[in-house]
Short mmCIF file of C-alpha atoms and ligand atoms in Angstrom, two decimals:
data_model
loop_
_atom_site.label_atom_id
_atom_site.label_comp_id
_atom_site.label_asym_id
_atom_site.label_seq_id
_atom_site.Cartn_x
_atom_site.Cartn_y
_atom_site.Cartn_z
CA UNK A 1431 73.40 78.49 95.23
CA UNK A 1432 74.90 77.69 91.99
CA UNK A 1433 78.03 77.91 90.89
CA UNK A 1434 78.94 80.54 88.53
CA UNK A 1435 79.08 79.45 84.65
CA UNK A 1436 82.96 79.10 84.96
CA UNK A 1437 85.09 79.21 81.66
CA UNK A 1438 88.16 76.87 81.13
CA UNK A 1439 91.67 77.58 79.71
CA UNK A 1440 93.88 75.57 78.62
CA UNK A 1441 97.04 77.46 79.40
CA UNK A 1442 98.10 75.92 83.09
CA UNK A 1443 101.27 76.75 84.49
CA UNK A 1444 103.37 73.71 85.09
CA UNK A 1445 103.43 73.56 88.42
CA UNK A 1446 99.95 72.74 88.63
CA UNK A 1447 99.82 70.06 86.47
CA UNK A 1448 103.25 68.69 88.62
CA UNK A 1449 100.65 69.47 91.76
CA UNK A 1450 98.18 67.72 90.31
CA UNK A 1451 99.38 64.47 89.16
CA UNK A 1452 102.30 64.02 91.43
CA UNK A 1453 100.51 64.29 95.03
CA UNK A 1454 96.87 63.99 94.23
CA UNK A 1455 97.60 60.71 92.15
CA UNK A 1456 95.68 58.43 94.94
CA UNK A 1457 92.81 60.67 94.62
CA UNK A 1458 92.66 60.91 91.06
CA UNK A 1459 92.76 57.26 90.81
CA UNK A 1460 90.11 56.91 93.35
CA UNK A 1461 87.49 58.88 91.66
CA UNK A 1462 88.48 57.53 88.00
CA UNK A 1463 89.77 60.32 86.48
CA UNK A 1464 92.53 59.55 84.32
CA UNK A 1465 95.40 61.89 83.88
CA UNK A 1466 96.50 59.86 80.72
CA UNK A 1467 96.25 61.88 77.24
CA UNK A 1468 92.21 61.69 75.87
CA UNK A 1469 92.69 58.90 73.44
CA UNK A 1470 89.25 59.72 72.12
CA UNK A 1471 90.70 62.63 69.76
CA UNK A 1472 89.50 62.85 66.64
CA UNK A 1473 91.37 60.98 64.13
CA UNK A 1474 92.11 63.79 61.90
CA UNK A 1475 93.58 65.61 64.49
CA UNK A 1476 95.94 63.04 64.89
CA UNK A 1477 96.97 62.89 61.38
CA UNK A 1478 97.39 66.72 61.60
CA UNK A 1479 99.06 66.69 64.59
CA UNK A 1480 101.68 63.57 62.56
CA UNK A 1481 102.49 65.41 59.35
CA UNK A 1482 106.53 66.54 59.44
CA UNK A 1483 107.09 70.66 58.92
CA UNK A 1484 109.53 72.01 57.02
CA UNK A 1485 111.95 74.18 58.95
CA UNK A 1486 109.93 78.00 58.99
CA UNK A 1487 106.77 76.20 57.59
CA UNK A 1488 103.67 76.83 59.58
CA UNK A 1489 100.78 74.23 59.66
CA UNK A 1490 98.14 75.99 57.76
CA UNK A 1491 95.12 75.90 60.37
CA UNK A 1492 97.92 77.76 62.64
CA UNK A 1493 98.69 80.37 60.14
CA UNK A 1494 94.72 80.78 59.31
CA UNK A 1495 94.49 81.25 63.29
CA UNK A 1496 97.37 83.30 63.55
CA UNK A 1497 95.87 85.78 60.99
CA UNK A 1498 92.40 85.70 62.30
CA UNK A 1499 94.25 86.87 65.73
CA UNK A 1500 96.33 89.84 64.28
CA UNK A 1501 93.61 91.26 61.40
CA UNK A 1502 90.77 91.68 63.63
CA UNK A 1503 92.62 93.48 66.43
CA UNK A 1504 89.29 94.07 68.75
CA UNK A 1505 89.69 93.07 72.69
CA UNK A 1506 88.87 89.58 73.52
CA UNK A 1507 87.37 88.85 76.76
CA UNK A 1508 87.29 85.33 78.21
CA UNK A 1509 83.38 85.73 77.42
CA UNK A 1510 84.15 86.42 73.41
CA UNK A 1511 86.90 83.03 73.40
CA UNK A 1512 87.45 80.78 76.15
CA UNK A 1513 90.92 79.92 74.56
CA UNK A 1514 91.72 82.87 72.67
CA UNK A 1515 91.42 85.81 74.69
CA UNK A 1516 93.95 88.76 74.87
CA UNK A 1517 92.25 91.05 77.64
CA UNK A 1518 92.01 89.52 81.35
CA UNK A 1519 90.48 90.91 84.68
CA UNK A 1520 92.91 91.90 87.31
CA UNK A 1521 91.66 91.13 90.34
CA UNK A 1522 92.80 93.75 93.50
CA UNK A 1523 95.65 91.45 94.55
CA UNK A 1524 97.90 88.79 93.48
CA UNK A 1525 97.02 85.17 95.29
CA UNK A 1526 99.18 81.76 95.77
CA UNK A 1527 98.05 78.87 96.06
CA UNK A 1528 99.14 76.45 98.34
CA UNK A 1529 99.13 73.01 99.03
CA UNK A 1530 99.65 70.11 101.36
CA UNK A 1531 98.92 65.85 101.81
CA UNK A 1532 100.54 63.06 102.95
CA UNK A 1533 101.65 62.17 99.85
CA UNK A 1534 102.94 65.63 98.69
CA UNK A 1535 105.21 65.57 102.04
CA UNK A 1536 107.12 62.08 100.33
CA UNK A 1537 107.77 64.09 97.09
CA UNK A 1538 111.34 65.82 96.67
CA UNK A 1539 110.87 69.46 96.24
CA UNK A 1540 111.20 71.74 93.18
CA UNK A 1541 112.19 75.91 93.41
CA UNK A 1542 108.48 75.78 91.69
CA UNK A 1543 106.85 74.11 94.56
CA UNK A 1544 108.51 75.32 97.85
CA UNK A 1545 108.02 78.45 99.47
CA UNK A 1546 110.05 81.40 99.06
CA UNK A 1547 110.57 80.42 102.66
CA UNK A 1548 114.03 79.65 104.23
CA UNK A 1549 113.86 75.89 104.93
CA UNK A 1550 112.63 75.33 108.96
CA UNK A 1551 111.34 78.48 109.56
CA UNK A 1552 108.02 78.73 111.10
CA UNK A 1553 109.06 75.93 112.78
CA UNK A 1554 109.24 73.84 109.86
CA UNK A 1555 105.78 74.18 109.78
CA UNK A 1556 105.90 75.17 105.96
CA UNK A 1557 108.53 72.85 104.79
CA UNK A 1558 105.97 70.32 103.65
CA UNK A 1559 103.58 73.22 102.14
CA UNK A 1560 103.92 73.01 98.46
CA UNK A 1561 103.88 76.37 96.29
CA UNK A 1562 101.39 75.74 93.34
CA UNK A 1563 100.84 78.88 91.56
CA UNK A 1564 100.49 82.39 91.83
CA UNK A 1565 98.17 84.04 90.05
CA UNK A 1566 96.44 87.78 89.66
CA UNK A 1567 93.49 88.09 87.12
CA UNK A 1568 90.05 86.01 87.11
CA UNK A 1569 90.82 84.20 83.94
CA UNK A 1570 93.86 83.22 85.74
CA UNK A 1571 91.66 81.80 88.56
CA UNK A 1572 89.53 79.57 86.61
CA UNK A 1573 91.69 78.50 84.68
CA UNK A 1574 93.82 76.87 88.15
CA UNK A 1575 90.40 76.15 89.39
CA UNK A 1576 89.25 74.29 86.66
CA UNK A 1577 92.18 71.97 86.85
CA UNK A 1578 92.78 71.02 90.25
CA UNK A 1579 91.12 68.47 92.30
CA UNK A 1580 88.25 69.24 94.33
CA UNK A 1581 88.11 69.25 97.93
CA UNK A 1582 85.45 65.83 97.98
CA UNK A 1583 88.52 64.14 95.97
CA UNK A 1584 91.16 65.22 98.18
CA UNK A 1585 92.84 62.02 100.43
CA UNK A 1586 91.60 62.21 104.20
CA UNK A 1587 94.29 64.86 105.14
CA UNK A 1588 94.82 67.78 103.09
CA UNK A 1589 94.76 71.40 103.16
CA UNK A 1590 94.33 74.24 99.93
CA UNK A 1591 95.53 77.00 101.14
CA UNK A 1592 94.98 80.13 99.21
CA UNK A 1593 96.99 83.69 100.78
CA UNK A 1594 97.45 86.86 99.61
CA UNK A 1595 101.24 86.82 97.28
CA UNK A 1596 103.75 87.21 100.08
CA UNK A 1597 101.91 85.87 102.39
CA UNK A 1598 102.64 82.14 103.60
CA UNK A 1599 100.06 80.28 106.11
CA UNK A 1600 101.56 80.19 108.39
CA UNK A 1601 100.78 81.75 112.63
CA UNK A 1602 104.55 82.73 112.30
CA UNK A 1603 103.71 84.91 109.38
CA UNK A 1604 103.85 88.98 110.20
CA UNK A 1605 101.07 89.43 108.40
CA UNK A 1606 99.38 86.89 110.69
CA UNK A 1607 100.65 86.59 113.57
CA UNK A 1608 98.53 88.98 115.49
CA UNK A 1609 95.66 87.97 113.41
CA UNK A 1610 93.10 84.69 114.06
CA UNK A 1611 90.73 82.70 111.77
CA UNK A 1612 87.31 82.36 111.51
CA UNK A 1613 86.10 78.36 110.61
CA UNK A 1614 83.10 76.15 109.87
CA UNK A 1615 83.69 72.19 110.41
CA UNK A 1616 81.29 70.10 108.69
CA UNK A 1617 80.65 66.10 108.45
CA UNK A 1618 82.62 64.53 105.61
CA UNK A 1619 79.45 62.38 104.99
CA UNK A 1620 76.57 64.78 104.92
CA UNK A 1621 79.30 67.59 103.39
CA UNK A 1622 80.43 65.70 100.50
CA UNK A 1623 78.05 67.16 97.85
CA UNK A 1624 78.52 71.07 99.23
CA UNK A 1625 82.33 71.50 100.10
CA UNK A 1626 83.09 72.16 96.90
CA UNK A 1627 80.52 74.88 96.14
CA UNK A 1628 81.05 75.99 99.89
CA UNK A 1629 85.37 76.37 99.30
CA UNK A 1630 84.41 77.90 95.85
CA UNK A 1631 82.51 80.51 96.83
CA UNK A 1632 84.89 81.22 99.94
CA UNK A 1633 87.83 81.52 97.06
CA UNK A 1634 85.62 83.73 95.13
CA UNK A 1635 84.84 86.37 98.09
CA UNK A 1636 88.43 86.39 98.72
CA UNK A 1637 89.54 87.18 95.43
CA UNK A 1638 86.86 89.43 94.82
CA UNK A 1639 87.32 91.14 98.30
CA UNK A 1640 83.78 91.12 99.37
CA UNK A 1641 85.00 90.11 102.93
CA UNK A 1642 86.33 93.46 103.01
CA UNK A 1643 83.39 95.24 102.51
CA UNK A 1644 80.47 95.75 104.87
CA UNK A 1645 77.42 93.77 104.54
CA UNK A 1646 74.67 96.14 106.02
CA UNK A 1647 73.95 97.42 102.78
CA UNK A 1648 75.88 100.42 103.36
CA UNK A 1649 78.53 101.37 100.42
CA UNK A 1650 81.04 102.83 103.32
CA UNK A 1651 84.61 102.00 102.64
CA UNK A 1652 85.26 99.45 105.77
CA UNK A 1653 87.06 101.31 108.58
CA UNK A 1654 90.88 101.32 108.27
CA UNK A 1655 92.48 99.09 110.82
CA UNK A 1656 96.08 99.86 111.77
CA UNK A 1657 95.81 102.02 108.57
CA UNK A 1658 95.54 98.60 107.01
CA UNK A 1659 92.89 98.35 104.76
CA UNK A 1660 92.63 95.08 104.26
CA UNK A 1661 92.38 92.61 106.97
CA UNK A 1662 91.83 89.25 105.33
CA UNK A 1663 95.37 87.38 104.24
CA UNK A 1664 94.03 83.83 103.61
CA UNK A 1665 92.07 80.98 103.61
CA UNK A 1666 92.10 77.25 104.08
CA UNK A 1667 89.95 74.65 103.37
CA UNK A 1668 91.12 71.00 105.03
CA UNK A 1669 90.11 67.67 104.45
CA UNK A 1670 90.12 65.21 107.57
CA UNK A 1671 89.13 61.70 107.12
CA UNK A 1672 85.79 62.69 109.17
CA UNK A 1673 85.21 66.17 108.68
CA UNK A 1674 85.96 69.58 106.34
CA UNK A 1675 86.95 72.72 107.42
CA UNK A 1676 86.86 76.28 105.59
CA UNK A 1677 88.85 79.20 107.77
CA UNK A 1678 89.14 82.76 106.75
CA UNK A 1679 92.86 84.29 108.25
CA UNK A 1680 92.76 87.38 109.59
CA UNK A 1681 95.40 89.51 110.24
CA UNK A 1682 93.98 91.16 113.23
CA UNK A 1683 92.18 89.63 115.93
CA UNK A 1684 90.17 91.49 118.35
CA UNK A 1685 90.55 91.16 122.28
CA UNK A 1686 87.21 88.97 123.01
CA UNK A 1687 85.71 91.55 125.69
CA UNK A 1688 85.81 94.41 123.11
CA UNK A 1689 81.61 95.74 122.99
CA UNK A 1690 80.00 95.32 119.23
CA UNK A 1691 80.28 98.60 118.72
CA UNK A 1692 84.30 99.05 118.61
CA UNK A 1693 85.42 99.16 114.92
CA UNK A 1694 88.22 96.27 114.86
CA UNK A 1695 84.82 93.90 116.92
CA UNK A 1696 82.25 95.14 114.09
CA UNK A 1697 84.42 94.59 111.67
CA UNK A 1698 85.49 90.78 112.07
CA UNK A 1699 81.85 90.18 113.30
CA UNK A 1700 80.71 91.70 109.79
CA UNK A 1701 83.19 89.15 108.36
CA UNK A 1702 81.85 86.77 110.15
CA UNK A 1703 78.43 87.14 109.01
CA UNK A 1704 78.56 87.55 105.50
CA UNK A 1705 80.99 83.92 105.03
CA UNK A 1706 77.57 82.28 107.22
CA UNK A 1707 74.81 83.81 105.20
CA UNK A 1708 76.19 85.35 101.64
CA UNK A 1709 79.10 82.83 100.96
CA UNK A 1710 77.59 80.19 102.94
CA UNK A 1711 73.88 80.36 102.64
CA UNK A 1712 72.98 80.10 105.66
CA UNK A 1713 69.97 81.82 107.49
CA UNK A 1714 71.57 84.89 109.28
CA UNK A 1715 70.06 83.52 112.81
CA UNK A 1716 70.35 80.13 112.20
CA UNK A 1717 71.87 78.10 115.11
CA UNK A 1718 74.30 75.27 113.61
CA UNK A 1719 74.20 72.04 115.17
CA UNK A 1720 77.32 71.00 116.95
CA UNK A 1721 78.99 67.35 117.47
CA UNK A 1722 82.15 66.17 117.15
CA UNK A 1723 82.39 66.90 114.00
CA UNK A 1724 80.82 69.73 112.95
CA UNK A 1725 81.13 73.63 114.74
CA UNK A 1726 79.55 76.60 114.69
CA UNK A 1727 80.94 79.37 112.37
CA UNK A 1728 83.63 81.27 115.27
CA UNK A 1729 86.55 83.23 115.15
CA UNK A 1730 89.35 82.22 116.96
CA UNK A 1731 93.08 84.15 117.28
CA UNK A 1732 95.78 82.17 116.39
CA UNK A 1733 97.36 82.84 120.45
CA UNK A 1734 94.17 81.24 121.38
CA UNK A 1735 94.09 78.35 118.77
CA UNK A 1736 97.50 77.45 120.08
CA UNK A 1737 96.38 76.95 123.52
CA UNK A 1738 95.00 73.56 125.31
CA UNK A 1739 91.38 74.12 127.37
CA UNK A 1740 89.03 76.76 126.70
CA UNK A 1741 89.54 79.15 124.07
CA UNK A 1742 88.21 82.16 123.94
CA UNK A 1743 85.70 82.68 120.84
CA UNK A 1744 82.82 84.97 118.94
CA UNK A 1745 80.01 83.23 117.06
CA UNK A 1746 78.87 84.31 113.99
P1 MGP O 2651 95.84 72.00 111.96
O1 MGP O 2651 96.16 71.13 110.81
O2 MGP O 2651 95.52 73.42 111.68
O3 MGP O 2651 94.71 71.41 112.89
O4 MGP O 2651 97.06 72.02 112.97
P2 MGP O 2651 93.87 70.03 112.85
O5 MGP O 2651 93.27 69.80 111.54
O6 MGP O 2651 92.93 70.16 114.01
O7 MGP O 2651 94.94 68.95 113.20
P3 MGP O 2651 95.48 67.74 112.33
O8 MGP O 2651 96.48 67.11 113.24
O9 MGP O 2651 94.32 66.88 112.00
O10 MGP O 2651 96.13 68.35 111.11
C1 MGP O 2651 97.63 70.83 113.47
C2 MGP O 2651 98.92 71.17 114.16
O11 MGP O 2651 99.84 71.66 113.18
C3 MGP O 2651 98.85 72.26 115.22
O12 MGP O 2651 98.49 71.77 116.48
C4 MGP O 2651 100.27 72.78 115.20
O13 MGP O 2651 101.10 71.91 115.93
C5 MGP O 2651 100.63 72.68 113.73
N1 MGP O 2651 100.33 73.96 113.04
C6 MGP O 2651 99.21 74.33 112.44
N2 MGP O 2651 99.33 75.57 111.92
C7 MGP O 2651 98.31 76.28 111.16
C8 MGP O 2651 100.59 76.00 112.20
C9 MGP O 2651 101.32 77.20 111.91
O14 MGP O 2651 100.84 78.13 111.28
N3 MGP O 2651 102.59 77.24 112.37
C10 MGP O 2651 103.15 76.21 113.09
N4 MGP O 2651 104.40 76.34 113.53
N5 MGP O 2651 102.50 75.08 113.36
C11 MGP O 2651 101.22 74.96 112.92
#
């Protein structure tokens, strides 16, 4: 698999800059990336960027781009500009990113980083969950994407969490709470060189709905469940000091004696499926090899994930 040719943008909301250098400092630092202004500008950019304006004066290069920008008038895909585009894709839903570490829990929180979440509900479970940014169109995406740290940089325990806008992740959520998650846990060591590719491309069938969908081959709308459409609200992708895990949140989960053939069952098996072999790359059949660190690809309902002992589960 290789990831898609993804273009940048320079317009990031605050917050994830904030995100990014406040709580991911450690990691930054540890893989060498400096957050520090590019000294290595070109020197007659500096001069340029230097010379004093007279008040309603406009620096000349501006005014030459400002004109290029109104006289031509045509629609500018990210494809046509990477920094000066005026048309962007909408994707079918708006998303929010979310985000937690150890060190983001030590930072005092901002209205642009916490939850629209009273403070200690969900048992206070989201209280340390950081709001980064919310944002509906694929330029959008890439654009966040392009500027946060990867999961192989992240510090031994931290979680992206990306939901569907309104939607926190958390069990205690409605939109979750009768729902369950299906996961993949992989060796940090032997991982280090896919999770990124492997949480990219679980972003990308998110945004791009393709969980929703079936993936016989058949162009079928999926069948409503609850006369809700859409079943996915989430997913997660968690760095342990040993181990990474990608989940997929569901917002129904079906009882685990239900036959194949019962909608809600072929439904969250065909989601199953399609994260191991199309988002995954997987061999359909293959059989995963399971330690201490790494799983199978199952689905689990958040009741059961909650419980001590054996937990009920379906494979993928
Ligand atoms: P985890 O981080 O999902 O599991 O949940 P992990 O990675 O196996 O454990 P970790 O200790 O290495 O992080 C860890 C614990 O957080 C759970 O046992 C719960 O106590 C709590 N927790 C997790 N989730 C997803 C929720 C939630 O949605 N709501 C509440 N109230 N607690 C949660």
């Amino acid at each position: 698999m290789s990831a898609p040719n993804a273009p940048s943008s320079s317009s990031v909301p605050e917050s994830v800059s904030e995100a990014n250098t406040a709580t991911l400092t450690s990691a930054l630092a540890a893989a060498s990336i400096s957050s520090s202004p590019d000294t290595s500008e070109p020197k007659e950019l500096d001069k340029k960027e230097n010379v004093e304006l007279e008040e309603g004066e406009i620096r000349e290069d501006d005014e030459e781009d400002a004109e290029e920008e109104e006289d031509d008038g045509k629609v500018k895909t990210v494809f046509d500009s990477k920094d000066k585009f005026n048309v962007k894709h909408p994707l079918y839903a708006s998303w929010t990113l979310f985000f937690d570490s150890p060190q983001s829990k030590l930072l005092p929180k901002t209205p642009s980083s916490t939850p629209a979440t009273p403070a200690g509900a969900h048992g206070g479970w989201m209280d340390d969950i950081r709001r980064v940014v919310t944002f509906d169109s694929v330029e959008e995406f890439w654009g966040l994407y392009n500027n946060i740290v990867p999961p192989s940089q992240l510090p031994g325990k931290a979680n992206y969490y990306l939901f569907k806008d309104g939607i926190v992740p958390a069990w205690e959520d409605p939109q979750n709470k009768n729902g369950g998650k299906w996961s993949i846990q992989v060796p940090k060591e032997k991982s280090k060189s896919q999770i990124d590719t492997m949480w990219l491309y679980t972003m990308l069938a998110a945004i791009g709905e393709t969980f929703e969908t079936p993936v016989n081959g058949s162009t079928e709308a999926p069948p409503p469940v609850n006369e809700q459409s859409d079943i996915v609200t989430g997913v997660i992708c968690s760095s342990r000091p040993n181990f990474y895990r990608i989940s997929i949140w569901t917002r129904s989960a079906p009882e685990t004696s239900l036959p194949p053939t019962d909608p809600l069952m072929a439904r969250m098996i065909a989601i199953g499926k399609h994260f191991k072999s199309s988002v995954l790359g997987y061999e359909p059949d293959a059989k995963l090899a399971v330690s201490s660190l790494s799983t199978e690809i199952f689905f689990e309902s958040h009741v059961d994930s909650e419980k001590k002992g054996n937990k009920k589960r379906i494979v993928a």
